[in-house]
Coordinates of C-alpha atoms in Angstrom, one line a residue:
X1 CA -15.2 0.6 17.1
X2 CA -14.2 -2.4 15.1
X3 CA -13.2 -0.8 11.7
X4 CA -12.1 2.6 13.5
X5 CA -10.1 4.2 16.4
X6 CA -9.0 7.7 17.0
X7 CA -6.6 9.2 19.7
X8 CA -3.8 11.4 20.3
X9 CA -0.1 10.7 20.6
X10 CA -0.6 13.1 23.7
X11 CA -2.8 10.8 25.3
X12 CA -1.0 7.5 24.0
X13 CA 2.9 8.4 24.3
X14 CA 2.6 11.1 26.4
X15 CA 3.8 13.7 24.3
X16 CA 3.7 17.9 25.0
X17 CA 1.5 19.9 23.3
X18 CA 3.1 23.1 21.1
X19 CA 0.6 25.5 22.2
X20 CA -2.8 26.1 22.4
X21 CA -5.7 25.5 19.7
X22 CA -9.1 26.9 19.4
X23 CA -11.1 24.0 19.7
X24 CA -15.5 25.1 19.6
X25 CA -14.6 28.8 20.4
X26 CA -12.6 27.6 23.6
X27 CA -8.6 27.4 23.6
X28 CA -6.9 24.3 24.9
X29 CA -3.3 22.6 24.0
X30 CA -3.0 21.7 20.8
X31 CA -3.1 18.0 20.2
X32 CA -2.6 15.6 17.1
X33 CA -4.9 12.9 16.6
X34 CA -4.4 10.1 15.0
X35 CA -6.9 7.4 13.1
X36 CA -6.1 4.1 13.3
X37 CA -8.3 1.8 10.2
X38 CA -8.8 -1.7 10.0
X39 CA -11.0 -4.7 11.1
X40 CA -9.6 -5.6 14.4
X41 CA -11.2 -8.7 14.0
X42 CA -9.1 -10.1 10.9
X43 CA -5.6 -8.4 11.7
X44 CA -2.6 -9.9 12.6
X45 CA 1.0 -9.0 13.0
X46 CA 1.7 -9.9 9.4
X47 CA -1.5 -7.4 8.3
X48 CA 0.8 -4.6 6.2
X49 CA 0.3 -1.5 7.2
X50 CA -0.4 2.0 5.6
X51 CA 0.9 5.6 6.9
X52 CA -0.7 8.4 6.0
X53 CA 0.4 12.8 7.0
X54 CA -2.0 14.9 6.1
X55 CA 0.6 17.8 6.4
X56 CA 3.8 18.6 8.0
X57 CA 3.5 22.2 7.1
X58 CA 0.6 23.6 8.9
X59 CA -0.5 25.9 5.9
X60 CA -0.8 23.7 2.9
X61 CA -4.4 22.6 3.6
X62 CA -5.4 19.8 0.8
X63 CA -3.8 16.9 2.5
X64 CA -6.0 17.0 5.7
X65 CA -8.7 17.5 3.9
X66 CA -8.0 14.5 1.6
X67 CA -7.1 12.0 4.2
X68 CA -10.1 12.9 6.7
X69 CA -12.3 12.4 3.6
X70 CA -10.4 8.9 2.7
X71 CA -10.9 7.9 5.9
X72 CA -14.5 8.8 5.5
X73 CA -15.4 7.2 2.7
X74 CA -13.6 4.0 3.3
X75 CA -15.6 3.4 6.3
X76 CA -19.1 4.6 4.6
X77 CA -18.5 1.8 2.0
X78 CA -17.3 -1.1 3.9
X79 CA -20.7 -2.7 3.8
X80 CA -21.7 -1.7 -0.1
X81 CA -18.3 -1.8 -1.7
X82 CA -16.1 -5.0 -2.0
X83 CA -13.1 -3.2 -2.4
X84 CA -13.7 -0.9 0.5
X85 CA -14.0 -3.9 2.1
X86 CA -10.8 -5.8 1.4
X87 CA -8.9 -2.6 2.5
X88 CA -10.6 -2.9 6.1
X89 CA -10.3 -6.2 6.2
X90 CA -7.1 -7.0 5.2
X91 CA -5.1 -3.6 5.8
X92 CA -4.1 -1.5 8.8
X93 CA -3.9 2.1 8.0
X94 CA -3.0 4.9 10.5
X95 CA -4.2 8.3 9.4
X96 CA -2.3 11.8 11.1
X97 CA -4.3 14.5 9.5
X98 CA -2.6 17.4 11.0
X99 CA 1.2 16.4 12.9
X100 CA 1.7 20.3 12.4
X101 CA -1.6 20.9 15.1
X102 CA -0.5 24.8 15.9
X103 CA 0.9 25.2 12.5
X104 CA -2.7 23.9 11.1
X105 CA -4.7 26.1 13.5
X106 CA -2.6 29.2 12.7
X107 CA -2.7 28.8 8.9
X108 CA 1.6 28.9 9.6
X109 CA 4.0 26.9 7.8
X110 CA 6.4 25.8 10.9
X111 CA 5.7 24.7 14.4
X112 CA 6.9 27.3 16.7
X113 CA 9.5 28.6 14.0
X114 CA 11.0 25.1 13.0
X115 CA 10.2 23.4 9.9
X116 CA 8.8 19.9 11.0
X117 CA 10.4 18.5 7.6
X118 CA 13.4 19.4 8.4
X119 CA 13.1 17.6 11.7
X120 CA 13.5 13.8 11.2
X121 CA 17.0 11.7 12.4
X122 CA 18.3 11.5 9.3
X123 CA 20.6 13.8 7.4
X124 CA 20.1 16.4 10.4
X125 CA 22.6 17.5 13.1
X126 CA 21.6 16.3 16.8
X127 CA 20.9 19.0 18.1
X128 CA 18.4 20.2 15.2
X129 CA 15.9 17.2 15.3
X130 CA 13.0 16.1 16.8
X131 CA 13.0 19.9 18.0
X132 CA 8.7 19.3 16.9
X133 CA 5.8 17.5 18.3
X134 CA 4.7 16.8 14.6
X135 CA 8.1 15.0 13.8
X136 CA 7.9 13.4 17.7
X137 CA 4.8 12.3 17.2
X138 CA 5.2 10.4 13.9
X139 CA 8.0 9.5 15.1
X140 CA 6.3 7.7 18.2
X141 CA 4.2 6.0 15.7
X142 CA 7.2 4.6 13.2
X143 CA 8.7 3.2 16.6
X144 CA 5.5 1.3 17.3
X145 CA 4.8 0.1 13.3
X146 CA 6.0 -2.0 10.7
X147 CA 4.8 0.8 7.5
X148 CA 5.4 -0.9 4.2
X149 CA 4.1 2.5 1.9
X150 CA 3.4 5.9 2.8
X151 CA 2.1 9.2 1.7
X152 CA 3.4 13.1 3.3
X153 CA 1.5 15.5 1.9
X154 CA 2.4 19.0 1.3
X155 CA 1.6 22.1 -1.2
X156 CA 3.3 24.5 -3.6
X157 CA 4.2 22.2 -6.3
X158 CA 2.6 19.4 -8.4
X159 CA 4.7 15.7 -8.3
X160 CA 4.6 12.3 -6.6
X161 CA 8.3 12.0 -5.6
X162 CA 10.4 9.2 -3.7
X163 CA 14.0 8.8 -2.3
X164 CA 17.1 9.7 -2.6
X165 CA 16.0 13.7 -1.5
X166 CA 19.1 14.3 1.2
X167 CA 22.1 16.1 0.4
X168 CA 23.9 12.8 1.1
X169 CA 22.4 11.8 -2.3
X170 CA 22.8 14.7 -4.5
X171 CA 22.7 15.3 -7.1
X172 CA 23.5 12.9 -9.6
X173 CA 21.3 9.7 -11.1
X174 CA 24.0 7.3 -9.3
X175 CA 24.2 8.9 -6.6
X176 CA 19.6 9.4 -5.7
X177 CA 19.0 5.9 -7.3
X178 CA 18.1 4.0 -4.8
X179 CA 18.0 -0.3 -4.5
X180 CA 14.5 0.1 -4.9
X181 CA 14.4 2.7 -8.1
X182 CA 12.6 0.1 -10.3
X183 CA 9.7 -0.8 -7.5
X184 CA 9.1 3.2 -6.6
X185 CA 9.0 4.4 -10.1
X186 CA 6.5 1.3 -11.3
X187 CA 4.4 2.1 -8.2
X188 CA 4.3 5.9 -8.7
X189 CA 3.7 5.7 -12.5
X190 CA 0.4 3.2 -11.5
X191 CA -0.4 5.7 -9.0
X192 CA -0.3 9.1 -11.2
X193 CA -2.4 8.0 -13.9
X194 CA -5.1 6.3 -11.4
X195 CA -5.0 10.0 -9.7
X196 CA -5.5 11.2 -13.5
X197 CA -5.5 14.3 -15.4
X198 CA -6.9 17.5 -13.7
X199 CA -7.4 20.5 -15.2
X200 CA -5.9 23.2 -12.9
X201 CA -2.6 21.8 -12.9
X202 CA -2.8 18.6 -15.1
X203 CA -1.2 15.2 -14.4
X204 CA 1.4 14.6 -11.5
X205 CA 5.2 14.4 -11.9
X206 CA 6.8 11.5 -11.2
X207 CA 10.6 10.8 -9.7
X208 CA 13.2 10.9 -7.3
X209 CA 13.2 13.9 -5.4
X210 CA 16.5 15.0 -5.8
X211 CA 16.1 15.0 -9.4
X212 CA 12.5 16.5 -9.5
X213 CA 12.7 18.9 -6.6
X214 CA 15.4 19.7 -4.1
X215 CA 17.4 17.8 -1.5
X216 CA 16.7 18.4 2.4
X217 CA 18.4 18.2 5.7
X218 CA 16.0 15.8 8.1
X219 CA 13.0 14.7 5.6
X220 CA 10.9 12.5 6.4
X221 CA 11.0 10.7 3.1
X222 CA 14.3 9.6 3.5
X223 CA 14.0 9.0 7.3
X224 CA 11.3 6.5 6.4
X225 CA 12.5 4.6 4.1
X226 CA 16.4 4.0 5.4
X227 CA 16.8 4.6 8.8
X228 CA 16.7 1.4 9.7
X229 CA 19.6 0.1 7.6
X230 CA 21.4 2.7 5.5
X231 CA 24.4 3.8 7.6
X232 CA 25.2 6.9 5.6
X233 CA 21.9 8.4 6.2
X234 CA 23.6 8.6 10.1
X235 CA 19.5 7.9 10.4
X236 CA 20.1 6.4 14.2
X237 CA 21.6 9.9 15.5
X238 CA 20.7 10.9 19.1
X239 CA 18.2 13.7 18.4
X240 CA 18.4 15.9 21.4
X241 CA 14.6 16.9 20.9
X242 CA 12.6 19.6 22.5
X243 CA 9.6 19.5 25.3
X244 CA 11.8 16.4 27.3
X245 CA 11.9 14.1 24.4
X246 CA 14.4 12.2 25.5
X247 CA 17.4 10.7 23.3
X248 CA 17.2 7.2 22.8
X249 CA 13.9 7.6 20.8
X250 CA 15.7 8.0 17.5
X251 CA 17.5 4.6 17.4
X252 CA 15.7 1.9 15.3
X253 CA 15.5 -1.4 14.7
X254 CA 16.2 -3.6 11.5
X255 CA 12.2 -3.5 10.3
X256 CA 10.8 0.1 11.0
X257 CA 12.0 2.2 8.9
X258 CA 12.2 0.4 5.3
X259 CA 9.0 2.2 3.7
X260 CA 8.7 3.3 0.3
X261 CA 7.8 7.1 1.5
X262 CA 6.1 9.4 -0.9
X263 CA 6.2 13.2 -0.7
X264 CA 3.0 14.5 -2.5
X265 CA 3.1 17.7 -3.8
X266 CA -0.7 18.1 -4.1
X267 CA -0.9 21.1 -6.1
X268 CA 1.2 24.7 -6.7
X269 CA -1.4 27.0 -4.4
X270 CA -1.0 26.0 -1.3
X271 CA -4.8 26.8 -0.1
X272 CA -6.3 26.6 -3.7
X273 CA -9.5 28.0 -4.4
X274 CA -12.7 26.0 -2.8
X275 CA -14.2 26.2 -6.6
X276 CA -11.4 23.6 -7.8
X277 CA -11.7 21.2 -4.4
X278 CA -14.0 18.8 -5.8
X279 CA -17.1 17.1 -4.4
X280 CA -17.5 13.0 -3.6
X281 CA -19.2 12.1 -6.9
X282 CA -17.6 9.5 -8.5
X283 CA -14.6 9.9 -6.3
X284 CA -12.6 6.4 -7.2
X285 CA -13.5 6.7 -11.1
X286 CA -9.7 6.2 -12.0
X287 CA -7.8 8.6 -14.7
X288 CA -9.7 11.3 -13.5
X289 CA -11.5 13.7 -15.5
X290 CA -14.9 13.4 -14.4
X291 CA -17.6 15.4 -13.4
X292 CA -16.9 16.5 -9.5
X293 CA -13.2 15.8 -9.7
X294 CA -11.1 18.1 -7.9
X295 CA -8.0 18.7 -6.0
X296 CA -9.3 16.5 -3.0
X297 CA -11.4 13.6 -4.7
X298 CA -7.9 13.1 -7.0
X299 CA -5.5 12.5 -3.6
X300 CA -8.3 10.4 -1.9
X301 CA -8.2 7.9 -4.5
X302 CA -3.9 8.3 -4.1
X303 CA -4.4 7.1 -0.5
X304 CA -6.7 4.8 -1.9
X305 CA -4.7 2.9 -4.2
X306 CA -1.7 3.2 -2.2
X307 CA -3.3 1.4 0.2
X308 CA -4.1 -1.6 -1.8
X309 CA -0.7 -1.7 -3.7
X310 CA 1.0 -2.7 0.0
X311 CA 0.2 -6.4 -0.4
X312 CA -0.6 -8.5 -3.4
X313 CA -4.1 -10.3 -3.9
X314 CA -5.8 -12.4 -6.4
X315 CA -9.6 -13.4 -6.7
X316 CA -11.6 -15.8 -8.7
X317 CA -14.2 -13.4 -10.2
X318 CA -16.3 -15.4 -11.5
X319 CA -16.8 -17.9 -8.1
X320 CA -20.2 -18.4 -8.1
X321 CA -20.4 -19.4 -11.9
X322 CA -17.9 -22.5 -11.4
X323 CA -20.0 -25.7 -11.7
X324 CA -20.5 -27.7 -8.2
X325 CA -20.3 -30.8 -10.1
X326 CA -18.2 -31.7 -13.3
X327 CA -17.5 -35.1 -14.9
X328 CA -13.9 -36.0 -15.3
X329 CA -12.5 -34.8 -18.5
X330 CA -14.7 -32.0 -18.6
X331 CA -14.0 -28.4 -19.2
X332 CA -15.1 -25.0 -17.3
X333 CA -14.4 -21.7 -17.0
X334 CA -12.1 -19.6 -14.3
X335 CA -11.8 -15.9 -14.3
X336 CA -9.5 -14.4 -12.2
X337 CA -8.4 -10.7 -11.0
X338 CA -5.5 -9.6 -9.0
X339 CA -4.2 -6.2 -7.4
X340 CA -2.0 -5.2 -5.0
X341 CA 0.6 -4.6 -7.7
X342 CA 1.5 -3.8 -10.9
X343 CA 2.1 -7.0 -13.2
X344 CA 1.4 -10.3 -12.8
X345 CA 4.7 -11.9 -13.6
X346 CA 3.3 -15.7 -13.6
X347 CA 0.0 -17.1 -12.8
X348 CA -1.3 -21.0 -13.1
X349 CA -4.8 -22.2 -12.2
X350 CA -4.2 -25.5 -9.9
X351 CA -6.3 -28.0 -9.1
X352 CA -5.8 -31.4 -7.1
X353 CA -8.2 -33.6 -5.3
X354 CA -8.7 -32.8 -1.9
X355 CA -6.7 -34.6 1.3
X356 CA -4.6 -34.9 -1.5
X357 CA -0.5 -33.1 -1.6
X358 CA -1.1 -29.9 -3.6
X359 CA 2.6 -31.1 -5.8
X360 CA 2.1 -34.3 -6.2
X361 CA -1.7 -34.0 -7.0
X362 CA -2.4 -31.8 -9.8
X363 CA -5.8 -33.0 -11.7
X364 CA -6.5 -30.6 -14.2
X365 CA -5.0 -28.8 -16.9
X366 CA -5.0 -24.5 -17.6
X367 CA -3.0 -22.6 -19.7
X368 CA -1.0 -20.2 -17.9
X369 CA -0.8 -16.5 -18.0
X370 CA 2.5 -14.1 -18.0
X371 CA 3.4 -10.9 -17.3
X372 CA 0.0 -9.7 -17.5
X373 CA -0.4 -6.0 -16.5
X374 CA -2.6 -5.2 -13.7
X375 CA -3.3 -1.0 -15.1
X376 CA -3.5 0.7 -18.3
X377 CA -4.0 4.1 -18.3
X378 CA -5.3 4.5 -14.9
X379 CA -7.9 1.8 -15.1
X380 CA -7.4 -1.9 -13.8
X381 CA -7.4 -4.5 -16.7
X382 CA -10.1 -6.7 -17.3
X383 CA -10.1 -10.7 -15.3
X384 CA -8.6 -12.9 -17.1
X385 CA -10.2 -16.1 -18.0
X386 CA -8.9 -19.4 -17.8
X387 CA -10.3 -22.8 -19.6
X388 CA -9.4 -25.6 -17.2
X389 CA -9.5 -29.5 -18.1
X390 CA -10.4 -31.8 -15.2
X391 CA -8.2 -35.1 -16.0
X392 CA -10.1 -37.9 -17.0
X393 CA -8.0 -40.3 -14.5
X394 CA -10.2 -38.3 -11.4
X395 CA -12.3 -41.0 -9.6
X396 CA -15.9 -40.3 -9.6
X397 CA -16.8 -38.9 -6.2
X398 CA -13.4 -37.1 -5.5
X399 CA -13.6 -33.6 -4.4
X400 CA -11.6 -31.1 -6.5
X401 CA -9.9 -28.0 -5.0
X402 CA -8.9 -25.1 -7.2
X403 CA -7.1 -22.0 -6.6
X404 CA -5.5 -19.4 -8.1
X405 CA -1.7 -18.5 -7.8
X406 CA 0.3 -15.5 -9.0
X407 CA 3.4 -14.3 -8.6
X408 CA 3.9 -10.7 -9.3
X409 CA 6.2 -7.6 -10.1
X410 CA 9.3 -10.3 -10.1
X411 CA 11.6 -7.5 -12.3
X412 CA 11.4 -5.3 -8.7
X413 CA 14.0 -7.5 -7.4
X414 CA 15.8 -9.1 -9.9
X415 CA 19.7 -8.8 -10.7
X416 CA 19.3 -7.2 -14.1
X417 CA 17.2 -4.3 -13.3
X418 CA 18.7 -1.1 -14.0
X419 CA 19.8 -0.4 -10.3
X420 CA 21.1 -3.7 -9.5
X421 CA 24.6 -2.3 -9.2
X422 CA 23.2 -0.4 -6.1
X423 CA 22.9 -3.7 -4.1
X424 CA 19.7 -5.3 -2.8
X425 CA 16.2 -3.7 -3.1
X426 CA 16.1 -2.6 0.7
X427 CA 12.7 -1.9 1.1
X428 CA 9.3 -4.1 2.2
X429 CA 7.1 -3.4 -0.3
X430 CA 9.7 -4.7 -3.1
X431 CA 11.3 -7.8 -0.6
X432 CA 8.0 -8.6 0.8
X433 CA 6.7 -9.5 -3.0
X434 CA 10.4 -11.0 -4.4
X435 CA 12.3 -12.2 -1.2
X436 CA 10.8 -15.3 0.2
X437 CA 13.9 -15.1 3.1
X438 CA 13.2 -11.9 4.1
X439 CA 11.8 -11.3 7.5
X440 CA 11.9 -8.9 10.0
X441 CA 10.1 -7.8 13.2
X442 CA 9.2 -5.1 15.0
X443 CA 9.6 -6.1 19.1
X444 CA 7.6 -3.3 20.5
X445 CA 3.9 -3.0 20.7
X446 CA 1.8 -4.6 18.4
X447 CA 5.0 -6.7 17.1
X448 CA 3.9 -6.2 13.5
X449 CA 6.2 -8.2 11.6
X450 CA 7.0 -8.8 7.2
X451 CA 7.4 -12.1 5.6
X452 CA 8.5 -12.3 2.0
X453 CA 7.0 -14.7 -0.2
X454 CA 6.8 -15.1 -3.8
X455 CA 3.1 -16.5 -4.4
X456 CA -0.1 -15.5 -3.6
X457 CA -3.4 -17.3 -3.7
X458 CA -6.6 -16.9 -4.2
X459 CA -9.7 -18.0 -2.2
X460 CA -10.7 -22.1 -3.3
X461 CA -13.2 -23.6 -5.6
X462 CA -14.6 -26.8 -4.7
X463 CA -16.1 -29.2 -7.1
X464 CA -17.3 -32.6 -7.0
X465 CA -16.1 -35.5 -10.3
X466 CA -19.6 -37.3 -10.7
X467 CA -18.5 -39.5 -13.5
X468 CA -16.6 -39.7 -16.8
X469 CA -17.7 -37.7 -19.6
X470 CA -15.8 -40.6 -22.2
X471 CA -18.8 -43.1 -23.3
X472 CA -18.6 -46.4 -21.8
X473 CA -17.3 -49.5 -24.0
X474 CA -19.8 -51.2 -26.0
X475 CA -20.9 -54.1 -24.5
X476 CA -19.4 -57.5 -26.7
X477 CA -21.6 -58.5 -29.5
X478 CA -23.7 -61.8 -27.3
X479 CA -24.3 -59.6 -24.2
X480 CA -26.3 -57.2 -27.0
X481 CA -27.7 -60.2 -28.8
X482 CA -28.7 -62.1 -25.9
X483 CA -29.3 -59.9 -23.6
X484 CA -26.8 -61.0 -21.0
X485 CA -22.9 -61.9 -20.7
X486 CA -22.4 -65.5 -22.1

C-alpha cells in the first residue's frame, strides 16, 4: 500500500461504464483501472510524474501487457535493485493499462464505434470529443496531474514518434517542428537504442509524427503536450462528450497539459505471435538483443527509462570509499554518475567546510567535467572519476562537505538550437532542466506543481581535516643542539 494503489476512474471521478465486460466468467460494466506508483512516504507536489496508456485501441494487445509487467517488476525490485528504487522513491507514475476497457475485452479497435484517439480536445470539432470513456477518463486524470513525459501505446507499425501530428501542423518541417524539437528527438534517440535491436521488426523509428506517420484530428499526443498553451491547437474547446460528461471538463490550466507525449508504435502485427513476446530474463539489459528479449521485455524497459529521464539526478558512486579523515592538502578520489538525462553539460565537485557559505567557502580543488554523455549505444556511460585537493589553508578539525553538481542537457533550451526560431521550448521536461523561472501549478487535487532549475546535486560526503600533510619547520639549530628553545 505504500509503493502501490489501484482504482478506477469509475469509482474515483464518477465516470459511466461503455458496456459490460466479462470479468471470472460473470459480466459486469466495464471499468478502467488505473495504477498509481510511488513511495507515498517521499512524494511531494514537486515529485514529477510519469503517464503511462497501455492502449487506446482495444485490439493492439502489447502495450497492456508491457505496462502491467513494468509495473510488476518495478515493485518486485524495489528492495534488491537500487535503481528500481530511485524510481519509487523519487517518481510518481500512473499506469492505465486498458482506457479502451470494452474495446480490450472485445479484441475491437474503437469504443462503441468511435476511435478513442481521435477523441481528445484538440484539433477535433465539439461535438466529436470526449464522445469515449477511455479519452474521459484520461482525461480526468491530466486534469488532476502535472505529467512531465508520457508513453500511448498502440500497434500496426514500428516508431517512437512525438508532436506536431495534427493537421494544424502538416505537413512540412517548419510547420511539425515544435519549440521543443531538440529535447524530444535527444530523448527519443536515448530511448530507441536502450529499447535495442529486435529481430522481428528491428530497431524503432524515431521523429515527429507528421513526418513519420500521418496527422490526426483529436490525438492525444498533441492534446498532451499543448493544450495548455498553444492557441492554434483550439486545445481548450468545449467538448460536448457523451454518457453526461459535462462541458467545462476540457478547459485547462497553464501546467497540465505541457508533456512531451510519445505515441509508440510497438510493432506492425497488432497481436503478434506469443513465440516473439519475450520472457522477464534479463529484461533491463539495454540495446537489446539478448536471450529472452521480445516484443514486451523491449517496451518495459521504454517505460522504464522514460521514467527516469523525467528528472535529472547525480550520485557519488563510489560513497563509501571516500576517506572519513584526510589531512589538509591531501588528495582522494570522487566518482560520480548521473541520469535522468542525456548529457551532462557542466559538472564541478565542491567542497567547503561545514556551517560555512557554500560560495564563499570552497576548500578544495577538482577538475571539472563537460558535456559528458550520459548513453552510448544503449548503455549508460561509465562514473566518472574526479581527483579532489583539500586546501592546505583547512584548519585541522574542520568538517568538509562535498557534493556533486551538474547541470545538464543545456543545448534543449538554448537560443541557437535549430528550432529556436519557433519561440521558447514550451514543455516541462525541457524548461524544468534549462528554465530556472519557470513555474507552474496545478490548483486541483494533489496540487502537483514544476520548478525549473538549472543544477542538480548529489547526496554529501563528509570528511574530517586532521592535520597538514606539509612537514613541520625544522626546529632552529640550539633548540636541536640543546634540546630546548634558548
Amino acid at each position: 500500500p505504500d509503493l502501490a494503489e489501484v482504482f478506477t476512474t469509475q469509482d474515483r471521478f464518477g465516470l459511466a461504464s461503455a458496456g459490460q465486460c466479462e470479468i471470472n466468467g460473470h459480466k459486469e460494466p466495464c471499468k478502467v483501472y488505473v495504477i498509481r506508483l510511488g513511495n507515498r512516504h517521499k512524494q511531494s507536489e514537486h515529485t514529477p510524474e510519469v503517464f503511462l496508456s497501455g492502449e487506446l485501441h482495444g485490439n493492439e494487445r502489447i502495450g497492456p501487457t508491457a505496462t502491467v509487467e513494468f509495473a510488476t517488476l518495478l515493485l518486485d525490485l524495489y528492495r534488491t535493485n537500487t535503481w528500481a528504487r530511485r524510481l519509487l522513491d523519487t517518481r510518481s507514475i500512473t499506469i492505465v493499462p486498458t482506457a479502451n476497457a470494452i474495446g480490450y475485452f472485445s479484441n475491437t479497435r474503437e469504443e462503441l464505434g468511435v476511435d478513442p484517439n481521435r477523441d481528445f480536445a484538440w484539433d477535433q470539432k465539439p461535438g466529436q470529443c470526449m464522445q469515449t470513456i477511455a479519452a474521459q477518463s484520461i482525461n480526468e486524470l491530466w486534469r488532476a496531474h502535472v505529467f512531465q513525459l508520457s508513453i500511448t501505446f498502440h500497434g500496426g507499425d514500428h516508431m517512437i514518434s512525438y508532436p506536431w501530428g495534427d493537421n494544424i501542423h502538416c505537413c512540412s518541417a517548419s510547420k511539425y517542428t515544435t519549440a521543443d524539437d531538440s529535447g524530444m528527438a535527444a530523448l527519443t534517440g536515448v530511448l530507441r537504442d536502450f529499447v535495442g535491436q529486435f529481430d522481428v521488426d528491428g530497431k524503432y523509428k524515431v521523429g515527429p509524427l507528421n513526418k513519420i506517420i500521418y496527422p490526426v484530428a483529436g490525438g492525444m499526443e498533441d492534446w498532451a503536450y499543448g493544450a495548455s498553451w498553444a492557441p492554434n491547437g483550439r486545445g481548450n474547446v468545449a467538448c460536448q462528450g457523451r454518457f453526461g460528461y459535462p462541458n467545462g471538463r476540457t478547459a485547462y490550466n497553464d501546467a497540465t497539459h505541457r508533456a512531451i507525449n510519445l505515441l509508440v508504435e510497438t510493432a506492425f502485427s497488432k497481436t503478434p505471435r506469443s513465440s516473439t513476446l519475450g520472457k522477464r530474463q534479463q529484461i533491463l539489459h539495454g540495446g537489446g538483443g539478448h536471450e529472452g528479449d521480445g516484443h514486451v521485455p523491449r517496451n518495459v524497459r521504454l517505460c522504464w527509462l522514460l521514467t527516469d529521464m523525467v528528472q535529472p539526478w547525480v550520485r557519488i558512486a563510489n560513497l563509501d570509499a571516500i576517506p572519513t579523515h584526510v589531512t589538509a592538502g591531501a588528495e582522494f578520489d570522487v566518482a560520480w554518475e548521473a541520469g535522468g538525462a542525456v548529457t551532462v553539460s557542466e559538472c564541478h565537485v565542491e567542497c567547503h567546510v561545514h556551517g560555512a557559505r557554500r560560495a564563499e567557502a570552497q576548500v578544495c580543488t577538482a577538475a571539472p567535467t563537460y558535456n559528458h554523455r550520459l548513453w552510448e549505444q544503449g548503455a549508460r556511460t561509465s562514473p566518472v572519476t574526479a581527483k579532489v585537493t583539500v586546501s592546505d589553508s583547512v584548519a585541522a578539525g574542520s568538517v568538509v562537505v562535498v557534493v556533486v553538481r551538474v547541470r545538464v542537457d543545456e543545448g534543449f533550451g538554448s537560443s541557437t538550437r535549430p528550432e529556436a526560431s519557433h519561440g521558447d521550448p514550451q514543455s516541462h521536461f525541457v524548461r524544468a532542466r534549462t528554465d530556472p523561472s519557470f513555474s507552474v501549478e496545478n490548483p486541483g487535487s494533489p496540487g502537483q506543481a514544476v520548478q525549473g532549475q538549472l543544477w542538480w546535486e548529489s547526496e554529501e560526503a563528509s570528511l574530517t581535516v586532521t592535520g597538514s600533510r606539509r612537514a613541520a619547520p625544522a626546529p632552529p639549530e640550539s633548540a636541536t643542539r640543546f634540546g630546548g628553545a634558548s
